[in-house]
Short mmCIF file of C-alpha atoms and ligand atoms in Angstrom, two decimals:
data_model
loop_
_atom_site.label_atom_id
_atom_site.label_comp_id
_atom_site.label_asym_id
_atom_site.label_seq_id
_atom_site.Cartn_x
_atom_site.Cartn_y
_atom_site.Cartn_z
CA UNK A 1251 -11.36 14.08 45.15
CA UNK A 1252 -11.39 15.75 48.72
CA UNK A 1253 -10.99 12.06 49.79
CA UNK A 1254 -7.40 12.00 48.79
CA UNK A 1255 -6.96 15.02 49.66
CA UNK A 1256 -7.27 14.02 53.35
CA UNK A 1257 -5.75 11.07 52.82
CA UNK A 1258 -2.57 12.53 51.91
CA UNK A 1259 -3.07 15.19 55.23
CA UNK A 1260 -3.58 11.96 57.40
CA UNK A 1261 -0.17 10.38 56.35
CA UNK A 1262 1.26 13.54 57.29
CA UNK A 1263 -0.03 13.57 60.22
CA UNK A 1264 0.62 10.04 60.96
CA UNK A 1265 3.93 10.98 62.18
CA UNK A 1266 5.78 13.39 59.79
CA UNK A 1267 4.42 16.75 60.20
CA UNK A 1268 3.16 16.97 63.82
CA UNK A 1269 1.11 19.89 65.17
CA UNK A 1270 2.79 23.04 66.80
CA UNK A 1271 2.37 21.60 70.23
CA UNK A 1272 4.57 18.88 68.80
CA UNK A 1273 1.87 16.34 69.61
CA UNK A 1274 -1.33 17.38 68.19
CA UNK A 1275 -2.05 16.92 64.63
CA UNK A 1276 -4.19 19.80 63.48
CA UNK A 1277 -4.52 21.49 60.09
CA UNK A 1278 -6.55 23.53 57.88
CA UNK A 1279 -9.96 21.85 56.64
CA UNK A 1280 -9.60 18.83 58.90
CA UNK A 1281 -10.74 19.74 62.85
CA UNK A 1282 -11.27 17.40 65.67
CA UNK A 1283 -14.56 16.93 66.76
CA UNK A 1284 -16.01 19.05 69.79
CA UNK A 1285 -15.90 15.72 71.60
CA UNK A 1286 -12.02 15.56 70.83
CA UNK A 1287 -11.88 12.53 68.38
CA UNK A 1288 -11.06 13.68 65.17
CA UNK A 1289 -14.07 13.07 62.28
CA UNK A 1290 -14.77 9.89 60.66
CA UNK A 1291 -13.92 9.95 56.91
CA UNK A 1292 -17.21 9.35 54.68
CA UNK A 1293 -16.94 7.28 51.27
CA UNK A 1294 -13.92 5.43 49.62
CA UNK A 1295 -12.23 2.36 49.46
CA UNK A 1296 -12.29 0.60 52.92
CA UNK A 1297 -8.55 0.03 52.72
CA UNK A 1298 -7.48 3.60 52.52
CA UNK A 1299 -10.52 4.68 54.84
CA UNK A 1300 -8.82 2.36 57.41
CA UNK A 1301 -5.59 3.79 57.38
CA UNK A 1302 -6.86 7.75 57.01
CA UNK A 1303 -9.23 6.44 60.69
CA UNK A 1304 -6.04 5.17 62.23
CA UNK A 1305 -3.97 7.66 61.50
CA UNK A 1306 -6.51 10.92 62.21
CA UNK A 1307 -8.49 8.77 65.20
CA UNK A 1308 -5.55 8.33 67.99
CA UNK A 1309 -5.54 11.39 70.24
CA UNK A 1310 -2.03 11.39 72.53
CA UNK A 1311 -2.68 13.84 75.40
CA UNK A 1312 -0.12 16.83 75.35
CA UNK A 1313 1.06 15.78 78.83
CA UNK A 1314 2.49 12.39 77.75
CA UNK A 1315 5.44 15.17 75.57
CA UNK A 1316 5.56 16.60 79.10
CA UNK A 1317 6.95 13.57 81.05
CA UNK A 1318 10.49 13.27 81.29
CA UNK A 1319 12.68 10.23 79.83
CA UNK A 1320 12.36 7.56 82.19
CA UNK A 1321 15.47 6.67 83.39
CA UNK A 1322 15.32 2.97 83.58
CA UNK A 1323 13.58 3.09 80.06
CA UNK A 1324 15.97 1.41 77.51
CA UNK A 1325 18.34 -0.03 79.67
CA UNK A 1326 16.51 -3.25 80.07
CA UNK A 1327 16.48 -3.90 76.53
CA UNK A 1328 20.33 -2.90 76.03
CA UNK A 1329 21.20 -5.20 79.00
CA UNK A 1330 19.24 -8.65 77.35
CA UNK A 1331 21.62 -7.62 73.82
CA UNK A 1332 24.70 -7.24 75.73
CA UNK A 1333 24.07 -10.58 77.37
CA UNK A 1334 23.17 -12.25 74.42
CA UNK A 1335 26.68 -11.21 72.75
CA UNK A 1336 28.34 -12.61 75.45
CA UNK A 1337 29.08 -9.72 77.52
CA UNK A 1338 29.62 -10.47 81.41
CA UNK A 1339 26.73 -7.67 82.53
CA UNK A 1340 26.69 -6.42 85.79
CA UNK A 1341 23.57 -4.78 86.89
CA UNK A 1342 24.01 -2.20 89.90
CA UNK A 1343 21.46 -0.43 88.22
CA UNK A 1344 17.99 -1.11 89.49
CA UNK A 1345 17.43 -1.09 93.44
CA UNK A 1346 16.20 -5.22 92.76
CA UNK A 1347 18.38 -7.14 94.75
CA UNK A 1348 19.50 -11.03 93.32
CA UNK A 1349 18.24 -12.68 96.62
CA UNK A 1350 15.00 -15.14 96.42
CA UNK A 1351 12.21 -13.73 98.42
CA UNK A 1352 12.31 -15.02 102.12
CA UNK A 1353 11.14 -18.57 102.23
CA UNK A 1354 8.55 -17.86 105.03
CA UNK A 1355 6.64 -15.62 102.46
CA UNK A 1356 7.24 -17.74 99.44
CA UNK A 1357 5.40 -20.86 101.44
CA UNK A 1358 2.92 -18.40 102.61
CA UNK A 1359 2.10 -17.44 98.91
CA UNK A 1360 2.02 -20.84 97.65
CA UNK A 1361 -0.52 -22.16 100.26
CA UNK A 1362 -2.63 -18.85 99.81
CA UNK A 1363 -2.52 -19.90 96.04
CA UNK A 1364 -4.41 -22.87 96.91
CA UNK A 1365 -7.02 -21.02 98.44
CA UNK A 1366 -9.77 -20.10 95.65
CA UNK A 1367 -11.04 -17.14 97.80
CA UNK A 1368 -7.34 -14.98 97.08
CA UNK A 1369 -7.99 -15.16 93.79
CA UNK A 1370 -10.77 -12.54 93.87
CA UNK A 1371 -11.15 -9.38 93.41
CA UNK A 1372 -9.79 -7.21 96.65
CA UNK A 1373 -10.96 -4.16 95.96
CA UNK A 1374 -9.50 -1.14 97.58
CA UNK A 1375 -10.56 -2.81 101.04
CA UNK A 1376 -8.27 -6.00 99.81
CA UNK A 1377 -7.47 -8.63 103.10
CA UNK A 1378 -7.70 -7.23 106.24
CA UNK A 1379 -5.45 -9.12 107.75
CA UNK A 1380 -2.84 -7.07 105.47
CA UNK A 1381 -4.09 -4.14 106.93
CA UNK A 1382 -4.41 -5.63 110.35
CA UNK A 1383 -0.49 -6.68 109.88
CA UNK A 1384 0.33 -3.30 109.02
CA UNK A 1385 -0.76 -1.94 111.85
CA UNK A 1386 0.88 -4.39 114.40
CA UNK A 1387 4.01 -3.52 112.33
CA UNK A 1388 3.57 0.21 112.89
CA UNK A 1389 2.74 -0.40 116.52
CA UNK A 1390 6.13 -2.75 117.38
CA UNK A 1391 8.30 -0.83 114.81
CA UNK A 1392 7.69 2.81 116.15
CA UNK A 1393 4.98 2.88 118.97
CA UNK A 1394 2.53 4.58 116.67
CA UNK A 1395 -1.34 3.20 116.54
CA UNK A 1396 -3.78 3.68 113.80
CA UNK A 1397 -6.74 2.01 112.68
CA UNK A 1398 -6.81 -0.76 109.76
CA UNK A 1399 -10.00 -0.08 108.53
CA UNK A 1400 -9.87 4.09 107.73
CA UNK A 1401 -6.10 5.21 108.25
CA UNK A 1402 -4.27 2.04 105.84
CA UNK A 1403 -4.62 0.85 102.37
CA UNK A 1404 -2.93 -1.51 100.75
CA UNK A 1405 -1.15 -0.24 97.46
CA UNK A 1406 0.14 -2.40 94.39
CA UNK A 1407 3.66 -1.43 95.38
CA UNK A 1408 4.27 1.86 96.89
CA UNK A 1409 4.30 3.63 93.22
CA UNK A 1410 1.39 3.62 91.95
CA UNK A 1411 0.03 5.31 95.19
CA UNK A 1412 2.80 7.38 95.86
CA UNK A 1413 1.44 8.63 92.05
CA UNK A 1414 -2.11 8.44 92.37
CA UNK A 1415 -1.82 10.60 95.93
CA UNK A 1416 -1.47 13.70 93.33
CA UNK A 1417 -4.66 13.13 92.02
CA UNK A 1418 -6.03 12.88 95.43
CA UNK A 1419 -4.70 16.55 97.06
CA UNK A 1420 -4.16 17.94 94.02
CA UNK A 1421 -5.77 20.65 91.52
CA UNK A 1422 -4.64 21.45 88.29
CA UNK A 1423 -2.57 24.80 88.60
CA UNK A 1424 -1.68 24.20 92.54
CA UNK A 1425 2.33 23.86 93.00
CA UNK A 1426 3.82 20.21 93.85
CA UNK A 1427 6.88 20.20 95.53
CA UNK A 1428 9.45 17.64 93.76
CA UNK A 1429 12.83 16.78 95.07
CA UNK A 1430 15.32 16.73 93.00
CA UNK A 1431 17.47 13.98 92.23
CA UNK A 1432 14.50 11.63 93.53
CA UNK A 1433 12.21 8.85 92.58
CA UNK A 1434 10.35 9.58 89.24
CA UNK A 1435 7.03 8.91 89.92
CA UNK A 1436 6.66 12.21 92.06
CA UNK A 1437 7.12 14.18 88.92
CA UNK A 1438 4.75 11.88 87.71
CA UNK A 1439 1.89 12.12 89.98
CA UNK A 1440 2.75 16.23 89.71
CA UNK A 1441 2.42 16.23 85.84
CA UNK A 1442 -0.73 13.87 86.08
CA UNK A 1443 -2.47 16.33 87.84
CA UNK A 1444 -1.90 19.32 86.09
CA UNK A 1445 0.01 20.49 88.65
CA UNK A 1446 3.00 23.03 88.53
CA UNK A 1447 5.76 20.71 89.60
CA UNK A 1448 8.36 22.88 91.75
CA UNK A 1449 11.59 21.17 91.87
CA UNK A 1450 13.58 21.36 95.00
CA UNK A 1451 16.86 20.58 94.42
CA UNK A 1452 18.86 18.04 96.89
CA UNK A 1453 22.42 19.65 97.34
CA UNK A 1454 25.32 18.17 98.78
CA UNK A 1455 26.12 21.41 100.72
CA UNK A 1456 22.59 21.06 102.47
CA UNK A 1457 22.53 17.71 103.76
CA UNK A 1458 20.30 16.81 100.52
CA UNK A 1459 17.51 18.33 102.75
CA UNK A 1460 14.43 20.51 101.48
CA UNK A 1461 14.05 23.48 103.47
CA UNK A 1462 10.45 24.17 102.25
CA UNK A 1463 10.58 27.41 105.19
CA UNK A 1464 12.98 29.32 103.10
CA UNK A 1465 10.27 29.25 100.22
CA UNK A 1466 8.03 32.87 100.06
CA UNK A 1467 4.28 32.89 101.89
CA UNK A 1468 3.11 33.63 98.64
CA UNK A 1469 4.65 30.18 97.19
CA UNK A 1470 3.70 28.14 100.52
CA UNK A 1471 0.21 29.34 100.29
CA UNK A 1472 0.14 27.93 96.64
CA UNK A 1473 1.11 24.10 97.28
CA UNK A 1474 -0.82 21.49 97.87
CA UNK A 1475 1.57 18.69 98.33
CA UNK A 1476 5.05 17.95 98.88
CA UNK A 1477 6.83 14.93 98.74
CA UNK A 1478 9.72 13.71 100.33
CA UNK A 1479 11.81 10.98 101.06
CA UNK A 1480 14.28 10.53 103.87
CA UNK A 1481 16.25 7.88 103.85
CA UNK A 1482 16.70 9.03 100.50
CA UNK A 1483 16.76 7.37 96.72
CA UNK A 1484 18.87 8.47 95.23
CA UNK A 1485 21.24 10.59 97.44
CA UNK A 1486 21.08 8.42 100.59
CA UNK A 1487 20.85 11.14 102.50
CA UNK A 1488 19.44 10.92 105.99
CA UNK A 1489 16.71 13.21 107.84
CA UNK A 1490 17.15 14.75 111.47
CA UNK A 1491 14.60 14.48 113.80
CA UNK A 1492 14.30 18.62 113.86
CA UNK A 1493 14.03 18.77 110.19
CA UNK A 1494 11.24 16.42 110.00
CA UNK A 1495 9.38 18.43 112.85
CA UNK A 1496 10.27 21.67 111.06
CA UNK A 1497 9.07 20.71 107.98
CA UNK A 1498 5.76 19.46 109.88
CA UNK A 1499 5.45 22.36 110.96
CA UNK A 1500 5.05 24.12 107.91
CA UNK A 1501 3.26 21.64 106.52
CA UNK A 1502 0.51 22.15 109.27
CA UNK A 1503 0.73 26.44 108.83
CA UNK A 1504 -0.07 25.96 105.46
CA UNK A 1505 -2.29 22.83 104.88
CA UNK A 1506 0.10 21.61 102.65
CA UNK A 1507 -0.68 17.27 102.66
CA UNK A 1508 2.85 15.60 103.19
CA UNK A 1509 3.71 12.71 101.30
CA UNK A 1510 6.48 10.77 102.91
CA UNK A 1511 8.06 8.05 101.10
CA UNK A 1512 9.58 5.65 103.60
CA UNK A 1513 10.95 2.33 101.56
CA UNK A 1514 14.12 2.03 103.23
CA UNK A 1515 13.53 2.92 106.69
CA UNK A 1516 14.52 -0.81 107.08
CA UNK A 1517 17.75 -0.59 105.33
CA UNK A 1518 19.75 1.63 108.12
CA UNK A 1519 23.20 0.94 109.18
CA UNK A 1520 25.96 1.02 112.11
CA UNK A 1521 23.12 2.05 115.20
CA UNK A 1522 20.88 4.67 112.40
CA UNK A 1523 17.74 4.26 112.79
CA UNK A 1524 15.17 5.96 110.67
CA UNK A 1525 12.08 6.97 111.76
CA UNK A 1526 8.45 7.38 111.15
CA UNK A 1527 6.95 10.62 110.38
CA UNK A 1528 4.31 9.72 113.15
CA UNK A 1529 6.74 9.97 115.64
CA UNK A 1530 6.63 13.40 114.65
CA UNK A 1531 4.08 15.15 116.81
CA UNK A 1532 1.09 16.71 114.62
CA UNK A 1533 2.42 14.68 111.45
CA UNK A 1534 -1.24 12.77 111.58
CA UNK A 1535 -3.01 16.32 110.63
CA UNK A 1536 -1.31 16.10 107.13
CA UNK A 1537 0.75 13.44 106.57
CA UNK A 1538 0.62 10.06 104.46
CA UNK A 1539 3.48 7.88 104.85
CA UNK A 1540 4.29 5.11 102.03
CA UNK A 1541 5.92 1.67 102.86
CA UNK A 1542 7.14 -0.89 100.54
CA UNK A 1543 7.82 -4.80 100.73
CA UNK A 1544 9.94 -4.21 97.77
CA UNK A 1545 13.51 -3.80 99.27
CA UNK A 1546 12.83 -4.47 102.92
CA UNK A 1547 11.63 -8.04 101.78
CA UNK A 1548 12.87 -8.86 98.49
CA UNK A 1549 9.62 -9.36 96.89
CA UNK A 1550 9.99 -5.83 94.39
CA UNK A 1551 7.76 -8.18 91.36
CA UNK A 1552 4.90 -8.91 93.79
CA UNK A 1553 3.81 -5.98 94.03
CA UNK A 1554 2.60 -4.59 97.70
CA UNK A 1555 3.13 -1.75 99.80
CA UNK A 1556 0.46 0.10 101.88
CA UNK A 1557 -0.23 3.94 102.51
CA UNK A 1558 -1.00 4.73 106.01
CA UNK A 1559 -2.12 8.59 107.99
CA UNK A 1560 -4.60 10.97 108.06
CA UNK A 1561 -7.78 9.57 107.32
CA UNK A 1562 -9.13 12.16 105.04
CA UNK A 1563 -5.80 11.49 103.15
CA UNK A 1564 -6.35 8.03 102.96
CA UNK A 1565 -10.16 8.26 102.35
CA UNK A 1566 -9.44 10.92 99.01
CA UNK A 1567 -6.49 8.32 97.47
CA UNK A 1568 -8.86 5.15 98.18
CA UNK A 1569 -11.32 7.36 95.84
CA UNK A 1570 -8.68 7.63 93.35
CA UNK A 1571 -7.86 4.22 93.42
CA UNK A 1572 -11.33 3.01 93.29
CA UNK A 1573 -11.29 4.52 89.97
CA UNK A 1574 -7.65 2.83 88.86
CA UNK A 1575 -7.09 -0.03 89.98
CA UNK A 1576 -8.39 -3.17 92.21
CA UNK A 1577 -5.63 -3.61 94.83
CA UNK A 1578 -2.81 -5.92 95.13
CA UNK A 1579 -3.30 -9.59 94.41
CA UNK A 1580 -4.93 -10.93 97.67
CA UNK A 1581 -2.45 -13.86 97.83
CA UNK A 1582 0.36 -11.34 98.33
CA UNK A 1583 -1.55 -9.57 100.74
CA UNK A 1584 -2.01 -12.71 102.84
CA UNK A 1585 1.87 -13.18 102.36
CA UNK A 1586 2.38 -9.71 102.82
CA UNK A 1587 0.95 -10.40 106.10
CA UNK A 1588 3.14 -13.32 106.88
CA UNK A 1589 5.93 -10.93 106.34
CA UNK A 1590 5.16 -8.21 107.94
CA UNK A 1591 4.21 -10.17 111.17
CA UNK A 1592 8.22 -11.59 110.82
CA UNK A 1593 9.73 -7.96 109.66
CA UNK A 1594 12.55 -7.73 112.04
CA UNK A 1595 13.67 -11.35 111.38
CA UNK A 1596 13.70 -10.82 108.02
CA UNK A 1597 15.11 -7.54 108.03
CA UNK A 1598 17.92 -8.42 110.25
CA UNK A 1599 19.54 -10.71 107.42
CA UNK A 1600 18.91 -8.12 104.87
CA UNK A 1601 20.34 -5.34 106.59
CA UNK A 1602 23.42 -7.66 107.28
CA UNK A 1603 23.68 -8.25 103.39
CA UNK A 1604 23.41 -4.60 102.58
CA UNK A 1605 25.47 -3.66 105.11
CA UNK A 1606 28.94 -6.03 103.38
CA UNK A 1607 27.90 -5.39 100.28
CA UNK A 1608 28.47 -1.34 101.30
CA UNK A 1609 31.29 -1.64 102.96
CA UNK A 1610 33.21 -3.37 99.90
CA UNK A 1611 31.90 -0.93 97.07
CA UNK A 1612 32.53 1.51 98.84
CA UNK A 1613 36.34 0.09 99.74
CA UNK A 1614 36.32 -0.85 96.27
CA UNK A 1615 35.29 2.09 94.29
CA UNK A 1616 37.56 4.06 96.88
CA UNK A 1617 40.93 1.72 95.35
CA UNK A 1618 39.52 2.83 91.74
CA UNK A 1619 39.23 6.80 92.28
CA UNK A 1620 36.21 7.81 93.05
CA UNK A 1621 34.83 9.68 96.04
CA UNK A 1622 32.80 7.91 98.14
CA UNK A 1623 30.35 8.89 100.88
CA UNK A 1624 29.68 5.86 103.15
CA UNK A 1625 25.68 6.01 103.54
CA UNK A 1626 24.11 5.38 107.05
CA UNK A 1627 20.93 3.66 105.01
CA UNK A 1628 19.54 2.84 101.69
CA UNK A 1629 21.15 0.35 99.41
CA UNK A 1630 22.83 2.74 97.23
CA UNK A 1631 26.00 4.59 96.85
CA UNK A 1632 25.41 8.21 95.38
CA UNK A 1633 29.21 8.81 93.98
CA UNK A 1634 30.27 12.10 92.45
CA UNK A 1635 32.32 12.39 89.16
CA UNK A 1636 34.92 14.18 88.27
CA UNK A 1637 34.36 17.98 86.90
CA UNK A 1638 33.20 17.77 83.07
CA UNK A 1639 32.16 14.17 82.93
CA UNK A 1640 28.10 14.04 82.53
CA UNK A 1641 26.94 11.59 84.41
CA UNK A 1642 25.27 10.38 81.42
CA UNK A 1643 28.19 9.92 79.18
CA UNK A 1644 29.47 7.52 82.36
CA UNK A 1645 26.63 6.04 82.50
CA UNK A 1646 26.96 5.08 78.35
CA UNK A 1647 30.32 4.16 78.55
CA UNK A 1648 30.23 1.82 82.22
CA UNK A 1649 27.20 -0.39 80.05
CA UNK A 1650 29.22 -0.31 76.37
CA UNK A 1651 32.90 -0.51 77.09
CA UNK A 1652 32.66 -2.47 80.71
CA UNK A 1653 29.43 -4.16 81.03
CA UNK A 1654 28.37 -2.50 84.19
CA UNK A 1655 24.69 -1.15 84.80
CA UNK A 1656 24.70 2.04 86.83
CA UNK A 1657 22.16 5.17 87.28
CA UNK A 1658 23.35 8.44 86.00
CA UNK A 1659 22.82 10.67 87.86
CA UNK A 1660 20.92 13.14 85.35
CA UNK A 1661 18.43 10.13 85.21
CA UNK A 1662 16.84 11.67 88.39
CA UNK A 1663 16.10 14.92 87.25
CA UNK A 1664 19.00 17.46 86.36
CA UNK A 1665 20.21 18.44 89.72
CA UNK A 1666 21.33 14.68 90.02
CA UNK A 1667 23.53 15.53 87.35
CA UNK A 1668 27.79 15.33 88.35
CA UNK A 1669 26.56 12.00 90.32
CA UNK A 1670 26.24 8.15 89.46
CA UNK A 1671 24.21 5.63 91.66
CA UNK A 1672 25.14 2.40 92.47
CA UNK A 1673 22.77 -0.43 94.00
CA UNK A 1674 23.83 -2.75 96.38
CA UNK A 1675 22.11 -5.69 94.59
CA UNK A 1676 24.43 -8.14 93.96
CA UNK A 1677 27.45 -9.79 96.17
CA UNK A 1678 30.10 -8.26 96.99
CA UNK A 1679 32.86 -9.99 94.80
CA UNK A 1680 30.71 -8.57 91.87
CA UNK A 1681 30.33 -4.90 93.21
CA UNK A 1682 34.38 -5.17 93.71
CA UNK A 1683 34.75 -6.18 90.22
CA UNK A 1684 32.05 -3.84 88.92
CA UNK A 1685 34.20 -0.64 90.85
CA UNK A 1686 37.12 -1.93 88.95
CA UNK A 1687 35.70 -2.09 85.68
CA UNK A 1688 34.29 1.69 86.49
CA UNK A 1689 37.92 2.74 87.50
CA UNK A 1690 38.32 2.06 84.27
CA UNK A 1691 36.19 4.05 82.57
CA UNK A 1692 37.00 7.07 84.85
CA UNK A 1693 41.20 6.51 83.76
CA UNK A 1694 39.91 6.87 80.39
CA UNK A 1695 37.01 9.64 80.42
C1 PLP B 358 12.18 6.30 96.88
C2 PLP B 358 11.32 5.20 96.35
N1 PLP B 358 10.01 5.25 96.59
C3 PLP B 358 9.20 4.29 96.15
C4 PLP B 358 9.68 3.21 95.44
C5 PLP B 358 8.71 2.21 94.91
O1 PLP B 358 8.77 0.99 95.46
P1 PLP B 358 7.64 -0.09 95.15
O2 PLP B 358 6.69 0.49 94.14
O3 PLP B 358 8.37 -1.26 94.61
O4 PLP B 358 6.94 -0.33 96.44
C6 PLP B 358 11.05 3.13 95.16
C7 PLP B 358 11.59 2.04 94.35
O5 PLP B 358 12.71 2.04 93.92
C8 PLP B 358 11.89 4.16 95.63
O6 PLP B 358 13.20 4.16 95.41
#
């Protein structure tokens, strides 16, 4: 009669009496096994055994409870309903801009379709004419050489690497620095490597800059990575020249490895121009930079981007990698490549786009009473709220009572929290009529 006895414990623990940890099942007379996979059950009706092996034999790892929400999780799914009741939804959610990719790399995809060799594996070493491009690209783009063979890889989008480059500098117990609002997957990577995640929040009052010289010796001498992101997601916020070599510098003192995520040095406006950390002198000793074709390009579903720096850097994450993944699809490396080889032509129209498109959300939330901070680059608007409106809440009541998709600015971390982010993905009749539908939602909050 044990056997039911368990049977009834496995229900529970199926879901309605979870472990302390709030995500471990354990209780009296029923252990895991030293190997962590919970005991088979022995004897009984196969039915019932089934469901007691289901319910005892999935193990979730305690740091999936430590990730937070991720900000773009539901609002996919509440976006296809709203559409489907009729609502008029418009998405300046989501940095994925309407536009088709560029015809040059949509021909060069479809002809590299018809070659059977890109549908291969690529490995980690994927086409080297990708990395080859990449490093012509570097060389026009900011005068800075490196070698395609040991100083690039290709990534599948600059995400997953930006993510996996934790794993590759990092130790479980070591401190990652994490700005704060900022792209999720650095909290990720952090978490992933059972690192202590250090958040450095981006304030208004400091240019959105981290200052990581004001932290204590005793802190520096603890981190093994920091990541940071200039021109920035979601702030837009800009970095000087001196910070960047500051922050080098400390980087260098310590042996801290720098991740720099550069998506949108492409996207800069009215004479800005954003630079490469490599045109930061010592920046090679312990810096990775990360590109993407995402925004630059259009092309955010095909997945490609490329790390490129130190060498040991780049050696560690290809380890990593080796062990994740198998590169980016080899036809949209040899598109990539197209692309990359045509950046500033391509740019050009984009930064034209993005540049309207800011000017008239920005006019056009200004008419409906927000603040607004004209940005120098990225393709978003970071836009405070008033005092006692949670971002959230906005965010809630923009989707259900207007149809408009925006970021709250909580969804970034909490220090994004007083602040909403609009992206510049859509023309710029609709961001007009999105900042009027949002005026309305501020009259009545
Ligand atoms: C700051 C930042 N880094 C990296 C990425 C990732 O880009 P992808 O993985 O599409 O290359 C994004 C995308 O929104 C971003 O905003």
């Amino acid at each position: 009669m044990q056997y039911w006895h368990l049977a009834a414990q496995a229900l529970a623990c199926a879901g309605w009496a979870p472990g302390a940890d709030g995500v471990h099942c354990s209780y009296a007379g029923y252990h895991p096994r030293a190997d962590g996979r919970h005991r088979r059950t022995a004897g009984g009706p196969w039915a019932t055994t089934d469901r007691i092996e289901r319910a005892l034999a999935v193990h979730i790892a305690k740091r999936v409870g430590q990730f937070p929400g991720y900000p773009l999780a539901n609002i996919p799914r509440r976006k296809r309903e709203l559409i489907a009741a009729g609502v008029d939804v418009i998405d300046v959610g989501a940095g994925d801009p309407v536009e088709p990719p560029p015809a040059l790399a949509s021909q060069a995809l479809e002809e590299a379709l018809r070659d059977p060799a890109m549908s291969k594996y690529g490995f980690q070493l994927g086409l080297p004419a990708f990395r080859e491009a990449v490093v012509r690209y570097h060389q026009r783009r900011f005068g800075t050489a490196f070698d395609p063979m040991t100083e690039v890889l290709p990534l599948i989008g600059s995400k997953e690497g930006l993510a996996h480059f934790a794993l590759a500098t990092t130790n479980p117990g070591d401190v990652v620095i994490v700005p704060e609002p900022g792209y999720q997957c650095y909290i990720g990577g952090a978490i992933a490597s059972g690192a202590e995640a250090r958040i450095a929040p981006l304030r208004p009052e400091a240019n959105f800059l981290v200052e990581l010289g004001e932290l204590p010796a005793s802190v520096l001498r603890r981190i093994s990575l920091v990541y940071l992101n200039y021109p920035n997601n979601p702030t837009a916020a800009v970095a000087p020249r001196d910070y960047l070599e500051r922050t080098v510098a400390v980087c260098r003192e310590y042996g801290i490895a720098l991740a720099y995520d550069n998506p949108y040095v492409e996207i800069t406006f009215d004479g800005y121009r954003a630079p490469s950390i490599f045109e930061i002198e010592g920046a090679r000793e312990v810096a990775v930079e990360f590109h993407s074709c995402s925004k630059s390009f259009t092309v955010t579903g095909w997945r490609l981007g490329w790390a490129i720096g130190n060498r040991e850097l780049i050696a560690a994450l290809t380890t990593v990698k080796s062990y994740h993944d198998t590169g980016p699809f080899l036809a949209v490396q040899k598109a990539g490549a197209v692309l990359l080889d045509h950046a500033e032509q391509v740019v050009k129209e984009a930064v034209a786009r993005f540049s309207a498109r800011r000017d008239a959300a920005a006019a056009a939330l200004a008419a409906a009473g927000f603040e607004v901070e004209v940005p120098r680059a990225t393709l978003y608007l970071w836009v405070p709220l008033p005092e006692g409106l949670k971002s959230a809440d906005f965010q809630r009541m923009a989707l259900e009572e207007e149809g408009v998709v925006v970021m709250a600015g909580s969804g970034f971390g909490a220090s994004g929290e007083g602040f909403f982010r609009v992206a510049l993905t859509v023309g710029e009749d609709r961001l007009a009529e999105a900042a009027e539908r949002m005026g309305r939602v501020l009259a009545r909050a």
